[in-house]
Amino acid sequence: MSAFVVRSQRAVTPGGLRPADVVVRAGTIEAVLEHGAAPAELPVEDGGELALLPGLVDTHVHVNEPGRTEWEGYTTATQAAAAGGITTLVDMPLNCLPVTTTEAALDVKLAALEGQLWIDCGFWGGVIPGNAAELTPMAARGVAGFKAFLVHSGIDEFPNATEATLREAMPHLAAAGVPLLDPATMP
């Protein structure tokens, strides 16, 4: 859907809290209108009394759960993010055990976060030697893209990719329509 309206009795705007209709077109807020003033042709998602407010997306977060939860787990990471106005975080594929380089590891990670999220959460997967067949299934399950290291990652569980690793992985990523993260341009 390219255009829609989100309506709330409690929209947070630069002018304060007020009832409003927020018009979203192609993923961008186009207008903040008076409550009930949305164009009739647009579908409306009415949040009623739920607060409607802007939020930030942090695309580079290392939640170390499962496996290294003492470093930081989902409860503390997402509570801290919410306190800072972040509404979505995207978790990096390393520092947890197992690292998120297989569909089975993704299942372990999803089970670990059950009941702990205070905000929305997405995931990056990892490209390592020998896991090219895992990339398409992980992307199909919603992994936003994949990260690779060309040097030692800092943990042995996430070995660096070689040219051969990348040549094997790239057709899978292209077919799935997901990016390979470039450390030089990563958010």
Coordinates of C-alpha atoms in Angstrom, one line a residue:
M1 CA 0.0 0.0 0.0
S2 CA 1.6 3.2 -1.1
A3 CA -0.5 5.7 0.9
F4 CA -2.5 5.4 4.1
V5 CA -3.5 7.3 7.2
V6 CA -2.7 6.7 10.9
R7 CA -5.2 8.3 13.2
S8 CA -5.0 8.9 16.9
Q9 CA -6.6 10.9 19.7
R10 CA -3.1 11.4 21.1
A11 CA -0.7 12.3 18.4
V12 CA 2.6 13.8 19.5
T13 CA 3.4 16.7 17.2
P14 CA 5.9 19.6 17.3
G15 CA 3.0 21.7 18.7
G16 CA 2.2 19.2 21.4
L17 CA -0.2 16.4 22.1
R18 CA -3.4 16.5 20.0
P19 CA -5.9 14.4 18.0
A20 CA -4.6 14.1 14.4
D21 CA -4.6 12.1 11.1
V22 CA -1.1 11.4 9.8
V23 CA -0.9 10.8 6.0
V24 CA 1.9 8.5 5.0
R25 CA 2.8 8.1 1.3
A26 CA 5.6 5.9 0.0
G27 CA 7.0 5.4 3.5
T28 CA 7.2 9.1 4.3
I29 CA 5.0 11.3 6.4
E30 CA 3.3 13.6 4.0
A31 CA 1.0 15.6 6.2
V32 CA -0.3 15.9 9.8
L33 CA -4.0 16.9 9.5
E34 CA -6.8 17.6 11.9
H35 CA -8.4 14.4 13.3
G36 CA -10.9 13.1 10.8
A37 CA -9.6 15.2 8.0
A38 CA -7.9 12.5 6.0
P39 CA -8.6 12.2 2.3
A40 CA -11.6 9.8 1.9
E41 CA -9.8 7.6 -0.7
L42 CA -7.0 6.6 1.7
P43 CA -7.4 3.7 4.1
V44 CA -7.3 4.6 7.8
E45 CA -5.7 2.8 10.7
D46 CA -7.4 4.2 13.8
G47 CA -5.3 3.9 16.9
G48 CA -8.0 5.4 19.1
E49 CA -6.4 6.5 22.4
L50 CA -3.0 4.9 21.6
A51 CA -0.2 7.4 21.5
L52 CA 1.1 8.1 18.0
L53 CA 4.7 9.5 18.1
P54 CA 7.8 9.6 16.0
G55 CA 10.6 7.1 16.8
L56 CA 14.1 6.3 15.7
V57 CA 15.5 3.1 14.2
D58 CA 18.9 2.0 15.3
T59 CA 20.3 -0.3 12.6
H60 CA 23.5 -1.3 14.3
V61 CA 22.9 -3.0 17.7
H62 CA 24.7 -5.9 19.3
V63 CA 22.3 -7.7 21.6
N64 CA 24.4 -10.6 23.0
E65 CA 21.5 -12.9 23.8
P66 CA 21.5 -15.9 23.8
G67 CA 24.9 -17.0 25.0
R68 CA 26.5 -13.8 26.3
T69 CA 23.4 -12.3 27.9
E70 CA 25.6 -11.0 30.8
W71 CA 27.0 -8.5 28.2
E72 CA 23.5 -7.3 27.3
G73 CA 20.2 -9.1 26.7
Y74 CA 17.0 -8.2 24.9
T75 CA 15.2 -6.9 28.0
T76 CA 17.8 -4.3 28.9
A77 CA 18.7 -3.5 25.3
T78 CA 15.1 -2.8 24.3
Q79 CA 14.2 -1.0 27.5
A80 CA 17.2 1.3 27.1
A81 CA 16.4 1.9 23.5
A82 CA 12.8 2.8 24.3
A83 CA 13.9 5.2 27.0
G84 CA 16.0 7.0 24.4
G85 CA 13.1 7.3 21.8
I86 CA 14.2 4.4 19.7
T87 CA 11.2 2.4 18.5
T88 CA 13.1 -0.3 16.4
L89 CA 16.5 -1.8 16.6
V90 CA 18.2 -4.2 14.1
D91 CA 20.4 -6.7 15.8
M92 CA 23.8 -7.6 14.5
P93 CA 24.6 -11.3 13.8
L94 CA 27.6 -11.7 16.1
N95 CA 28.4 -11.6 19.8
C96 CA 25.5 -14.0 20.6
L97 CA 25.9 -17.7 20.8
P98 CA 25.1 -19.1 18.3
V99 CA 26.0 -16.4 15.9
T100 CA 23.2 -15.7 13.4
T101 CA 24.6 -17.4 10.4
T102 CA 22.1 -20.3 10.0
E103 CA 18.4 -20.6 10.0
A104 CA 18.7 -22.9 13.1
A105 CA 20.7 -20.1 14.9
L106 CA 18.0 -17.6 14.0
D107 CA 15.4 -19.9 15.6
V108 CA 17.5 -20.0 18.8
K109 CA 17.7 -16.2 18.8
L110 CA 14.0 -15.8 18.2
A111 CA 13.2 -18.2 21.1
A112 CA 15.6 -16.3 23.4
L113 CA 13.8 -12.9 22.8
E114 CA 10.3 -14.3 23.4
G115 CA 8.5 -12.1 25.9
Q116 CA 11.4 -9.7 26.3
L117 CA 10.9 -7.0 23.7
W118 CA 9.9 -3.5 24.7
I119 CA 10.2 -2.2 21.1
D120 CA 10.3 -3.7 17.5
C121 CA 13.3 -5.7 16.6
G122 CA 14.8 -6.8 13.2
F123 CA 17.9 -8.9 12.4
W124 CA 21.0 -8.9 10.2
G125 CA 22.4 -12.3 9.3
G126 CA 26.0 -13.2 8.8
V127 CA 28.0 -14.4 5.7
I128 CA 30.8 -16.8 6.7
P129 CA 32.6 -19.6 4.8
G130 CA 30.2 -22.5 4.1
N131 CA 26.8 -20.9 4.9
A132 CA 25.7 -19.7 1.4
A133 CA 22.8 -22.2 1.4
E134 CA 21.5 -20.6 4.6
L135 CA 21.2 -17.1 3.3
T136 CA 18.0 -17.5 1.2
P137 CA 16.0 -19.2 3.9
M138 CA 17.1 -16.6 6.5
A139 CA 16.1 -13.7 4.1
A140 CA 12.8 -15.4 3.5
R141 CA 12.2 -15.3 7.2
G142 CA 12.7 -11.6 7.4
V143 CA 16.5 -11.1 7.9
A144 CA 17.0 -7.6 6.5
G145 CA 20.5 -8.2 5.0
F146 CA 23.8 -9.8 5.8
K147 CA 27.2 -8.7 7.2
A148 CA 30.6 -10.2 6.4
F149 CA 34.0 -9.5 7.8
L150 CA 37.1 -9.5 5.6
V151 CA 39.3 -9.6 8.7
H152 CA 38.9 -11.5 12.0
S153 CA 35.6 -10.4 13.5
G154 CA 36.9 -10.5 17.1
I155 CA 35.2 -13.7 17.9
D156 CA 36.1 -17.2 16.6
E157 CA 32.5 -18.2 16.0
F158 CA 32.2 -15.6 13.2
P159 CA 35.1 -16.3 10.8
N160 CA 36.0 -13.8 8.1
A161 CA 34.8 -14.2 4.6
T162 CA 37.1 -14.7 1.7
E163 CA 36.6 -13.7 -1.9
A164 CA 35.4 -17.2 -2.6
T165 CA 32.9 -16.9 0.2
L166 CA 31.5 -13.6 -1.2
R167 CA 31.3 -15.0 -4.7
E168 CA 29.3 -17.9 -3.5
A169 CA 27.0 -15.7 -1.3
M170 CA 26.3 -12.8 -3.6
P171 CA 23.9 -14.7 -6.0
H172 CA 21.8 -15.8 -3.0
L173 CA 21.7 -12.2 -1.6
A174 CA 20.8 -10.8 -5.1
A175 CA 18.0 -13.3 -5.6
A176 CA 16.6 -12.5 -2.1
G177 CA 16.9 -8.8 -2.7
V178 CA 18.8 -8.1 0.4
P179 CA 22.1 -6.2 0.9
L180 CA 25.5 -7.2 1.9
L181 CA 26.5 -4.6 4.5
D182 CA 29.7 -2.7 3.6
P183 CA 31.5 -1.7 6.8
A184 CA 32.6 1.5 5.2
T185 CA 29.0 2.7 4.6
M186 CA 27.2 0.9 7.4
P187 CA 24.8 3.0 9.5

